[in-house]
mmCIF file with all atom_site columns, C-alpha atoms in Angstrom:
data_model
loop_
_atom_site.group_PDB
_atom_site.id
_atom_site.type_symbol
_atom_site.label_atom_id
_atom_site.label_alt_id
_atom_site.label_comp_id
_atom_site.label_asym_id
_atom_site.label_entity_id
_atom_site.label_seq_id
_atom_site.pdbx_PDB_ins_code
_atom_site.Cartn_x
_atom_site.Cartn_y
_atom_site.Cartn_z
_atom_site.occupancy
_atom_site.B_iso_or_equiv
_atom_site.pdbx_formal_charge
_atom_site.auth_seq_id
_atom_site.auth_comp_id
_atom_site.auth_asym_id
_atom_site.auth_atom_id
_atom_site.pdbx_PDB_model_num
ATOM 1   C CA . MET A 1 1   ? -3.576  -3.102  32.714  1.00 45.00 ? 1   MET A CA 1
ATOM 2   C CA . ASP A 1 2   ? 0.079   -2.438  31.838  1.00 46.00 ? 2   ASP A CA 1
ATOM 3   C CA . GLU A 1 3   ? 0.620   -1.716  28.126  1.00 64.00 ? 3   GLU A CA 1
ATOM 4   C CA . ARG A 1 4   ? 3.931   -1.576  26.305  1.00 76.00 ? 4   ARG A CA 1
ATOM 5   C CA . PRO A 1 5   ? 4.379   0.799   23.373  1.00 84.00 ? 5   PRO A CA 1
ATOM 6   C CA . THR A 1 6   ? 3.851   -0.661  19.920  1.00 90.00 ? 6   THR A CA 1
ATOM 7   C CA . THR A 1 7   ? 7.186   -1.235  18.174  1.00 92.00 ? 7   THR A CA 1
ATOM 8   C CA . LEU A 1 8   ? 8.109   -0.255  14.622  1.00 93.00 ? 8   LEU A CA 1
ATOM 9   C CA . ALA A 1 9   ? 8.760   -3.926  13.859  1.00 94.00 ? 9   ALA A CA 1
ATOM 10  C CA . ALA A 1 10  ? 5.194   -4.793  14.868  1.00 94.00 ? 10  ALA A CA 1
ATOM 11  C CA . ARG A 1 11  ? 3.789   -1.971  12.743  1.00 95.00 ? 11  ARG A CA 1
ATOM 12  C CA . PHE A 1 12  ? 5.893   -3.065  9.754   1.00 95.00 ? 12  PHE A CA 1
ATOM 13  C CA . GLY A 1 13  ? 5.056   -6.754  10.129  1.00 95.00 ? 13  GLY A CA 1
ATOM 14  C CA . TRP A 1 14  ? 1.328   -6.248  10.540  1.00 96.00 ? 14  TRP A CA 1
ATOM 15  C CA . PHE A 1 15  ? 1.291   -3.833  7.589   1.00 96.00 ? 15  PHE A CA 1
ATOM 16  C CA . ALA A 1 16  ? 3.011   -6.484  5.450   1.00 95.00 ? 16  ALA A CA 1
ATOM 17  C CA . LEU A 1 17  ? 0.500   -9.135  6.503   1.00 95.00 ? 17  LEU A CA 1
ATOM 18  C CA . GLY A 1 18  ? -2.428  -6.788  5.894   1.00 95.00 ? 18  GLY A CA 1
ATOM 19  C CA . HIS A 1 19  ? -0.966  -5.767  2.542   1.00 94.00 ? 19  HIS A CA 1
ATOM 20  C CA . PHE A 1 20  ? -0.670  -9.345  1.329   1.00 93.00 ? 20  PHE A CA 1
ATOM 21  C CA . LEU A 1 21  ? -4.144  -10.265 2.600   1.00 94.00 ? 21  LEU A CA 1
ATOM 22  C CA . ILE A 1 22  ? -5.718  -7.265  0.874   1.00 94.00 ? 22  ILE A CA 1
ATOM 23  C CA . SER A 1 23  ? -3.827  -8.136  -2.321  1.00 93.00 ? 23  SER A CA 1
ATOM 24  C CA . ILE A 1 24  ? -4.904  -11.786 -2.250  1.00 92.00 ? 24  ILE A CA 1
ATOM 25  C CA . VAL A 1 25  ? -8.558  -10.915 -1.587  1.00 91.00 ? 25  VAL A CA 1
ATOM 26  C CA . LEU A 1 26  ? -8.562  -8.215  -4.268  1.00 89.00 ? 26  LEU A CA 1
ATOM 27  C CA . THR A 1 27  ? -6.960  -10.546 -6.820  1.00 87.00 ? 27  THR A CA 1
ATOM 28  C CA . ALA A 1 28  ? -9.472  -13.301 -6.049  1.00 87.00 ? 28  ALA A CA 1
ATOM 29  C CA . LEU A 1 29  ? -12.387 -10.853 -6.265  1.00 85.00 ? 29  LEU A CA 1
ATOM 30  C CA . PHE A 1 30  ? -11.132 -9.440  -9.524  1.00 80.00 ? 30  PHE A CA 1
ATOM 31  C CA . VAL A 1 31  ? -10.533 -12.822 -11.168 1.00 79.00 ? 31  VAL A CA 1
ATOM 32  C CA . CYS A 1 32  ? -13.722 -14.482 -9.930  1.00 81.00 ? 32  CYS A CA 1
ATOM 33  C CA . VAL A 1 33  ? -16.273 -11.668 -9.688  1.00 75.00 ? 33  VAL A CA 1
ATOM 34  C CA . ILE A 1 34  ? -15.337 -8.162  -10.783 1.00 71.00 ? 34  ILE A CA 1
ATOM 35  C CA . GLY A 1 35  ? -13.563 -9.065  -14.028 1.00 71.00 ? 35  GLY A CA 1
ATOM 36  C CA . PRO A 1 36  ? -16.346 -11.243 -15.485 1.00 72.00 ? 36  PRO A CA 1
ATOM 37  C CA . LEU A 1 37  ? -19.038 -8.864  -14.210 1.00 69.00 ? 37  LEU A CA 1
ATOM 38  C CA . ALA A 1 38  ? -17.224 -5.860  -15.709 1.00 68.00 ? 38  ALA A CA 1
ATOM 39  C CA . ALA A 1 39  ? -16.968 -7.648  -19.055 1.00 70.00 ? 39  ALA A CA 1
ATOM 40  C CA . VAL A 1 40  ? -20.743 -8.170  -19.116 1.00 67.00 ? 40  VAL A CA 1
ATOM 41  C CA . VAL A 1 41  ? -21.559 -4.643  -17.914 1.00 65.00 ? 41  VAL A CA 1
ATOM 42  C CA . MET A 1 42  ? -19.059 -2.969  -20.225 1.00 64.00 ? 42  MET A CA 1
ATOM 43  C CA . ASP A 1 43  ? -20.326 -4.672  -23.393 1.00 71.00 ? 43  ASP A CA 1
ATOM 44  C CA . GLY A 1 44  ? -21.823 -1.790  -25.330 1.00 73.00 ? 44  GLY A CA 1
ATOM 45  C CA . ALA A 1 45  ? -21.612 0.661   -22.406 1.00 72.00 ? 45  ALA A CA 1
ATOM 46  C CA . PRO A 1 46  ? -20.288 4.207   -22.818 1.00 78.00 ? 46  PRO A CA 1
ATOM 47  C CA . GLU A 1 47  ? -16.558 4.728   -22.297 1.00 74.00 ? 47  GLU A CA 1
ATOM 48  C CA . TRP A 1 48  ? -17.021 6.722   -19.078 1.00 78.00 ? 48  TRP A CA 1
ATOM 49  C CA . THR A 1 49  ? -18.471 3.662   -17.313 1.00 77.00 ? 49  THR A CA 1
ATOM 50  C CA . ALA A 1 50  ? -15.117 1.877   -17.569 1.00 75.00 ? 50  ALA A CA 1
ATOM 51  C CA . SER A 1 51  ? -13.394 4.909   -16.045 1.00 79.00 ? 51  SER A CA 1
ATOM 52  C CA . ALA A 1 52  ? -15.978 5.085   -13.258 1.00 83.00 ? 52  ALA A CA 1
ATOM 53  C CA . LEU A 1 53  ? -15.659 1.365   -12.533 1.00 80.00 ? 53  LEU A CA 1
ATOM 54  C CA . LEU A 1 54  ? -11.852 1.560   -12.406 1.00 81.00 ? 54  LEU A CA 1
ATOM 55  C CA . ALA A 1 55  ? -11.976 4.672   -10.184 1.00 86.00 ? 55  ALA A CA 1
ATOM 56  C CA . GLY A 1 56  ? -14.393 2.962   -7.799  1.00 87.00 ? 56  GLY A CA 1
ATOM 57  C CA . MET A 1 57  ? -12.338 -0.222  -7.585  1.00 87.00 ? 57  MET A CA 1
ATOM 58  C CA . THR A 1 58  ? -9.153  1.790   -6.979  1.00 90.00 ? 58  THR A CA 1
ATOM 59  C CA . THR A 1 59  ? -10.792 3.840   -4.240  1.00 92.00 ? 59  THR A CA 1
ATOM 60  C CA . LEU A 1 60  ? -12.155 0.745   -2.499  1.00 92.00 ? 60  LEU A CA 1
ATOM 61  C CA . ALA A 1 61  ? -8.848  -1.136  -2.796  1.00 92.00 ? 61  ALA A CA 1
ATOM 62  C CA . LEU A 1 62  ? -6.784  1.709   -1.334  1.00 94.00 ? 62  LEU A CA 1
ATOM 63  C CA . GLY A 1 63  ? -9.451  2.573   1.238   1.00 95.00 ? 63  GLY A CA 1
ATOM 64  C CA . ALA A 1 64  ? -9.172  -0.976  2.556   1.00 96.00 ? 64  ALA A CA 1
ATOM 65  C CA . TYR A 1 65  ? -5.722  -0.060  3.906   1.00 96.00 ? 65  TYR A CA 1
ATOM 66  C CA . PHE A 1 66  ? -7.153  2.594   6.220   1.00 97.00 ? 66  PHE A CA 1
ATOM 67  C CA . LEU A 1 67  ? -9.729  0.110   7.525   1.00 96.00 ? 67  LEU A CA 1
ATOM 68  C CA . ALA A 1 68  ? -7.110  -2.635  7.883   1.00 96.00 ? 68  ALA A CA 1
ATOM 69  C CA . GLY A 1 69  ? -4.847  -0.294  9.851   1.00 96.00 ? 69  GLY A CA 1
ATOM 70  C CA . ALA A 1 70  ? -7.675  0.757   12.154  1.00 95.00 ? 70  ALA A CA 1
ATOM 71  C CA . TYR A 1 71  ? -8.770  -2.853  12.687  1.00 95.00 ? 71  TYR A CA 1
ATOM 72  C CA . THR A 1 72  ? -5.213  -4.040  13.364  1.00 95.00 ? 72  THR A CA 1
ATOM 73  C CA . ALA A 1 73  ? -4.600  -1.253  15.883  1.00 94.00 ? 73  ALA A CA 1
ATOM 74  C CA . SER A 1 74  ? -7.831  -2.114  17.655  1.00 92.00 ? 74  SER A CA 1
ATOM 75  C CA . ALA A 1 75  ? -7.410  -5.896  17.607  1.00 92.00 ? 75  ALA A CA 1
ATOM 76  C CA . ARG A 1 76  ? -3.730  -5.768  18.628  1.00 92.00 ? 76  ARG A CA 1
ATOM 77  C CA . ARG A 1 77  ? -4.391  -2.976  21.170  1.00 91.00 ? 77  ARG A CA 1
ATOM 78  C CA . TRP A 1 78  ? -1.714  -0.764  19.652  1.00 92.00 ? 78  TRP A CA 1
ATOM 79  C CA . THR A 1 79  ? -0.606  2.393   21.357  1.00 91.00 ? 79  THR A CA 1
ATOM 80  C CA . ALA A 1 80  ? -0.367  5.668   19.484  1.00 89.00 ? 80  ALA A CA 1
ATOM 81  C CA . PRO A 1 81  ? 3.170   6.631   18.406  1.00 90.00 ? 81  PRO A CA 1
ATOM 82  C CA . ALA A 1 82  ? 4.620   8.904   21.064  1.00 86.00 ? 82  ALA A CA 1
ATOM 83  C CA . LYS A 1 83  ? 6.944   10.770  18.718  1.00 91.00 ? 83  LYS A CA 1
ATOM 84  C CA . ASP A 1 84  ? 6.665   12.182  15.208  1.00 93.00 ? 84  ASP A CA 1
ATOM 85  C CA . ALA A 1 85  ? 9.789   10.248  14.192  1.00 94.00 ? 85  ALA A CA 1
ATOM 86  C CA . GLU A 1 86  ? 8.010   6.985   15.013  1.00 93.00 ? 86  GLU A CA 1
ATOM 87  C CA . ARG A 1 87  ? 5.016   8.022   12.899  1.00 94.00 ? 87  ARG A CA 1
ATOM 88  C CA . PHE A 1 88  ? 7.314   8.977   10.038  1.00 96.00 ? 88  PHE A CA 1
ATOM 89  C CA . LEU A 1 89  ? 9.266   5.693   10.187  1.00 96.00 ? 89  LEU A CA 1
ATOM 90  C CA . ALA A 1 90  ? 6.064   3.631   10.362  1.00 95.00 ? 90  ALA A CA 1
ATOM 91  C CA . ILE A 1 91  ? 5.194   5.071   6.947   1.00 96.00 ? 91  ILE A CA 1
ATOM 92  C CA . LEU A 1 92  ? 8.691   5.376   5.477   1.00 97.00 ? 92  LEU A CA 1
ATOM 93  C CA . LEU A 1 93  ? 10.019  1.840   6.084   1.00 96.00 ? 93  LEU A CA 1
ATOM 94  C CA . PRO A 1 94  ? 7.351   -0.073  4.119   1.00 96.00 ? 94  PRO A CA 1
ATOM 95  C CA . THR A 1 95  ? 7.362   2.690   1.499   1.00 97.00 ? 95  THR A CA 1
ATOM 96  C CA . LEU A 1 96  ? 11.100  2.206   0.959   1.00 97.00 ? 96  LEU A CA 1
ATOM 97  C CA . VAL A 1 97  ? 10.548  -1.525  0.440   1.00 95.00 ? 97  VAL A CA 1
ATOM 98  C CA . ALA A 1 98  ? 7.892   -0.785  -2.190  1.00 93.00 ? 98  ALA A CA 1
ATOM 99  C CA . TRP A 1 99  ? 10.089  1.799   -3.900  1.00 94.00 ? 99  TRP A CA 1
ATOM 100 C CA . ALA A 1 100 ? 13.021  -0.630  -3.959  1.00 92.00 ? 100 ALA A CA 1
ATOM 101 C CA . TRP A 1 101 ? 10.759  -3.239  -5.584  1.00 89.00 ? 101 TRP A CA 1
ATOM 102 C CA . GLU A 1 102 ? 9.573   -0.694  -8.153  1.00 86.00 ? 102 GLU A CA 1
ATOM 103 C CA . GLY A 1 103 ? 13.095  0.597   -8.745  1.00 85.00 ? 103 GLY A CA 1
ATOM 104 C CA . ALA A 1 104 ? 14.470  -2.887  -9.379  1.00 84.00 ? 104 ALA A CA 1
ATOM 105 C CA . ALA A 1 105 ? 11.644  -3.619  -11.827 1.00 83.00 ? 105 ALA A CA 1
ATOM 106 C CA . ILE A 1 106 ? 12.030  -0.303  -13.674 1.00 81.00 ? 106 ILE A CA 1
ATOM 107 C CA . ALA A 1 107 ? 15.832  -0.549  -13.817 1.00 80.00 ? 107 ALA A CA 1
ATOM 108 C CA . GLY A 1 108 ? 15.607  -4.087  -15.143 1.00 79.00 ? 108 GLY A CA 1
ATOM 109 C CA . MET A 1 109 ? 13.055  -3.210  -17.802 1.00 77.00 ? 109 MET A CA 1
ATOM 110 C CA . ALA A 1 110 ? 15.097  -0.190  -18.912 1.00 77.00 ? 110 ALA A CA 1
ATOM 111 C CA . GLY A 1 111 ? 18.348  -2.182  -19.131 1.00 74.00 ? 111 GLY A CA 1
ATOM 112 C CA . ASP A 1 112 ? 19.793  -4.045  -22.096 1.00 79.00 ? 112 ASP A CA 1
ATOM 113 C CA . PHE A 1 113 ? 20.512  -7.333  -20.343 1.00 80.00 ? 113 PHE A CA 1
ATOM 114 C CA . PRO A 1 114 ? 18.002  -10.134 -21.090 1.00 83.00 ? 114 PRO A CA 1
ATOM 115 C CA . LEU A 1 115 ? 18.466  -11.797 -17.689 1.00 83.00 ? 115 LEU A CA 1
ATOM 116 C CA . LEU A 1 116 ? 17.836  -8.502  -15.889 1.00 80.00 ? 116 LEU A CA 1
ATOM 117 C CA . GLN A 1 117 ? 14.777  -7.886  -18.054 1.00 82.00 ? 117 GLN A CA 1
ATOM 118 C CA . ALA A 1 118 ? 13.452  -11.361 -17.222 1.00 86.00 ? 118 ALA A CA 1
ATOM 119 C CA . LEU A 1 119 ? 13.928  -10.772 -13.497 1.00 84.00 ? 119 LEU A CA 1
ATOM 120 C CA . ALA A 1 120 ? 12.228  -7.391  -13.783 1.00 82.00 ? 120 ALA A CA 1
ATOM 121 C CA . GLY A 1 121 ? 9.344   -9.032  -15.615 1.00 82.00 ? 121 GLY A CA 1
ATOM 122 C CA . MET A 1 122 ? 8.981   -11.545 -12.777 1.00 86.00 ? 122 MET A CA 1
ATOM 123 C CA . LEU A 1 123 ? 8.902   -8.680  -10.258 1.00 83.00 ? 123 LEU A CA 1
ATOM 124 C CA . LEU A 1 124 ? 6.182   -6.948  -12.263 1.00 81.00 ? 124 LEU A CA 1
ATOM 125 C CA . TYR A 1 125 ? 4.089   -10.097 -12.696 1.00 81.00 ? 125 TYR A CA 1
ATOM 126 C CA . SER A 1 126 ? 4.387   -11.004 -9.029  1.00 84.00 ? 126 SER A CA 1
ATOM 127 C CA . ALA A 1 127 ? 3.196   -7.490  -8.165  1.00 83.00 ? 127 ALA A CA 1
ATOM 128 C CA . LEU A 1 128 ? -0.119  -8.370  -9.814  1.00 81.00 ? 128 LEU A CA 1
ATOM 129 C CA . PHE A 1 129 ? -0.691  -10.802 -6.935  1.00 85.00 ? 129 PHE A CA 1
ATOM 130 C CA . LEU A 1 130 ? 1.420   -9.391  -4.101  1.00 87.00 ? 130 LEU A CA 1
ATOM 131 C CA . ALA A 1 131 ? 0.596   -5.698  -4.571  1.00 90.00 ? 131 ALA A CA 1
ATOM 132 C CA . SER A 1 132 ? -2.638  -5.679  -6.564  1.00 88.00 ? 132 SER A CA 1
ATOM 133 C CA . PRO A 1 133 ? -4.034  -2.422  -5.058  1.00 91.00 ? 133 PRO A CA 1
ATOM 134 C CA . SER A 1 134 ? -0.900  -0.591  -6.199  1.00 91.00 ? 134 SER A CA 1
ATOM 135 C CA . VAL A 1 135 ? -1.133  -2.178  -9.638  1.00 87.00 ? 135 VAL A CA 1
ATOM 136 C CA . LEU A 1 136 ? -4.807  -1.184  -9.812  1.00 87.00 ? 136 LEU A CA 1
ATOM 137 C CA . PHE A 1 137 ? -3.759  2.377   -8.932  1.00 89.00 ? 137 PHE A CA 1
ATOM 138 C CA . LEU A 1 138 ? -1.214  2.294   -11.786 1.00 85.00 ? 138 LEU A CA 1
ATOM 139 C CA . PHE A 1 139 ? -3.887  1.088   -14.225 1.00 82.00 ? 139 PHE A CA 1
ATOM 140 C CA . PHE A 1 140 ? -6.177  3.871   -13.009 1.00 84.00 ? 140 PHE A CA 1
ATOM 141 C CA . CYS A 1 141 ? -3.476  6.509   -13.550 1.00 84.00 ? 141 CYS A CA 1
ATOM 142 C CA . MET A 1 142 ? -2.571  5.223   -16.996 1.00 81.00 ? 142 MET A CA 1
ATOM 143 C CA . GLY A 1 143 ? -6.092  4.467   -18.214 1.00 77.00 ? 143 GLY A CA 1
ATOM 144 C CA . VAL A 1 144 ? -8.210  7.211   -16.682 1.00 77.00 ? 144 VAL A CA 1
ATOM 145 C CA . LEU A 1 145 ? -5.763  10.005  -15.893 1.00 75.00 ? 145 LEU A CA 1
ATOM 146 C CA . HIS A 1 146 ? -3.687  9.280   -19.052 1.00 74.00 ? 146 HIS A CA 1
ATOM 147 C CA . VAL A 1 147 ? -0.341  9.393   -17.273 1.00 73.00 ? 147 VAL A CA 1
ATOM 148 C CA . GLY A 1 148 ? 2.522   8.444   -19.587 1.00 66.00 ? 148 GLY A CA 1
ATOM 149 C CA . MET A 1 149 ? 3.965   4.987   -19.547 1.00 66.00 ? 149 MET A CA 1
ATOM 150 C CA . TRP A 1 150 ? 7.681   5.424   -19.240 1.00 67.00 ? 150 TRP A CA 1
ATOM 151 C CA . LEU A 1 151 ? 10.727  7.146   -17.897 1.00 69.00 ? 151 LEU A CA 1
ATOM 152 C CA . ASP A 1 152 ? 10.614  10.435  -19.822 1.00 74.00 ? 152 ASP A CA 1
ATOM 153 C CA . ASP A 1 153 ? 7.221   11.393  -18.389 1.00 78.00 ? 153 ASP A CA 1
ATOM 154 C CA . PRO A 1 154 ? 7.358   13.074  -14.929 1.00 82.00 ? 154 PRO A CA 1
ATOM 155 C CA . GLY A 1 155 ? 3.825   11.846  -14.327 1.00 83.00 ? 155 GLY A CA 1
ATOM 156 C CA . PHE A 1 156 ? 5.138   8.286   -14.500 1.00 83.00 ? 156 PHE A CA 1
ATOM 157 C CA . TRP A 1 157 ? 7.540   8.926   -11.626 1.00 86.00 ? 157 TRP A CA 1
ATOM 158 C CA . MET A 1 158 ? 4.819   10.601  -9.525  1.00 89.00 ? 158 MET A CA 1
ATOM 159 C CA . MET A 1 159 ? 2.478   7.691   -10.235 1.00 89.00 ? 159 MET A CA 1
ATOM 160 C CA . ALA A 1 160 ? 5.154   5.138   -9.264  1.00 88.00 ? 160 ALA A CA 1
ATOM 161 C CA . ALA A 1 161 ? 5.997   7.035   -6.065  1.00 92.00 ? 161 ALA A CA 1
ATOM 162 C CA . LEU A 1 162 ? 2.334   7.231   -5.055  1.00 94.00 ? 162 LEU A CA 1
ATOM 163 C CA . ALA A 1 163 ? 1.736   3.555   -5.866  1.00 93.00 ? 163 ALA A CA 1
ATOM 164 C CA . GLY A 1 164 ? 4.439   2.645   -3.355  1.00 94.00 ? 164 GLY A CA 1
ATOM 165 C CA . ALA A 1 165 ? 3.557   5.241   -0.728  1.00 96.00 ? 165 ALA A CA 1
ATOM 166 C CA . LEU A 1 166 ? -0.255  5.200   -0.554  1.00 96.00 ? 166 LEU A CA 1
ATOM 167 C CA . PRO A 1 167 ? -0.762  1.715   0.954   1.00 96.00 ? 167 PRO A CA 1
ATOM 168 C CA . PRO A 1 168 ? 1.660   2.243   3.901   1.00 97.00 ? 168 PRO A CA 1
ATOM 169 C CA . LEU A 1 169 ? 0.395   5.797   4.389   1.00 97.00 ? 169 LEU A CA 1
ATOM 170 C CA . LEU A 1 170 ? -3.273  4.797   4.530   1.00 97.00 ? 170 LEU A CA 1
ATOM 171 C CA . PHE A 1 171 ? -2.592  1.778   6.761   1.00 97.00 ? 171 PHE A CA 1
ATOM 172 C CA . ALA A 1 172 ? -0.561  3.918   9.160   1.00 96.00 ? 172 ALA A CA 1
ATOM 173 C CA . LEU A 1 173 ? -3.176  6.675   9.226   1.00 96.00 ? 173 LEU A CA 1
ATOM 174 C CA . GLY A 1 174 ? -5.867  4.134   10.061  1.00 96.00 ? 174 GLY A CA 1
ATOM 175 C CA . SER A 1 175 ? -3.766  2.615   12.825  1.00 95.00 ? 175 SER A CA 1
ATOM 176 C CA . PHE A 1 176 ? -2.811  6.036   14.234  1.00 94.00 ? 176 PHE A CA 1
ATOM 177 C CA . TRP A 1 177 ? -6.442  7.127   14.212  1.00 93.00 ? 177 TRP A CA 1
ATOM 178 C CA . GLN A 1 178 ? -7.592  4.013   16.072  1.00 92.00 ? 178 GLN A CA 1
ATOM 179 C CA . ALA A 1 179 ? -4.628  3.938   18.470  1.00 87.00 ? 179 ALA A CA 1
ATOM 180 C CA . GLY A 1 180 ? -5.075  7.666   19.115  1.00 74.00 ? 180 GLY A CA 1
ATOM 181 C CA . ARG A 1 181 ? -8.489  6.920   20.515  1.00 75.00 ? 181 ARG A CA 1
ATOM 182 C CA . ARG A 1 182 ? -6.739  5.134   23.384  1.00 63.00 ? 182 ARG A CA 1
ATOM 183 C CA . PRO A 1 183 ? -4.474  6.869   25.910  1.00 59.00 ? 183 PRO A CA 1
ATOM 184 C CA . THR A 1 184 ? -0.718  6.552   25.345  1.00 56.00 ? 184 THR A CA 1
ATOM 185 C CA . PRO A 1 185 ? 0.962   4.682   28.217  1.00 58.00 ? 185 PRO A CA 1
ATOM 186 C CA . PRO A 1 186 ? 3.470   6.728   30.256  1.00 63.00 ? 186 PRO A CA 1
ATOM 187 C CA . GLU A 1 187 ? 6.411   4.432   29.443  1.00 61.00 ? 187 GLU A CA 1
ATOM 188 C CA . ALA A 1 188 ? 5.997   5.230   25.719  1.00 57.00 ? 188 ALA A CA 1
ATOM 189 C CA . LEU A 1 189 ? 6.660   8.901   26.481  1.00 60.00 ? 189 LEU A CA 1
ATOM 190 C CA . GLN A 1 190 ? 9.886   8.262   28.386  1.00 64.00 ? 190 GLN A CA 1
ATOM 191 C CA . GLU A 1 191 ? 13.296  8.322   26.712  1.00 64.00 ? 191 GLU A CA 1
ATOM 192 C CA . PRO A 1 192 ? 15.010  4.887   26.618  1.00 58.00 ? 192 PRO A CA 1
ATOM 193 C CA . GLU A 1 193 ? 17.926  4.418   28.998  1.00 57.00 ? 193 GLU A CA 1
ATOM 194 C CA . ARG A 1 194 ? 21.356  4.233   27.386  1.00 56.00 ? 194 ARG A CA 1
#
């Protein structure tokens, strides 16, 4: 069977689809099951149980990206990236989109213009549904790890960078792991003709 190498566009597109599906499922689970269950369990429970519950939910939400990447690579019969640059770009491109989203929201919230603040607020609220694993990671960092909330805290910037980078990184690692279990076709190793 003749296989063509998996393109960066395919990796980006399937990551985006997987990202939105994971976010939608996580949001639905949280609203319908985990939130009400946590409220019942947490009533009168020691404080550490809330931290443990949040840590577990964060781990499961971010771990879903590795599984989604592995499943996508298997189902779509992806080839392993032939070059390190392709691996790097498969992680970097969706990360840059997330960082741009975060940057626009942070810049808008830090500004003095009401319209810009309103747009930034919409970006942040939409992230609750479109990027819920990243938002859950932010809540974990702020609530359990006690990372500061705003611009003067270096921990805030590290937390924001990780929130944007972890989902693409874990998805890509899962897809590379699964695709690496299959042989790379010879045409993926050849330089393109100019």
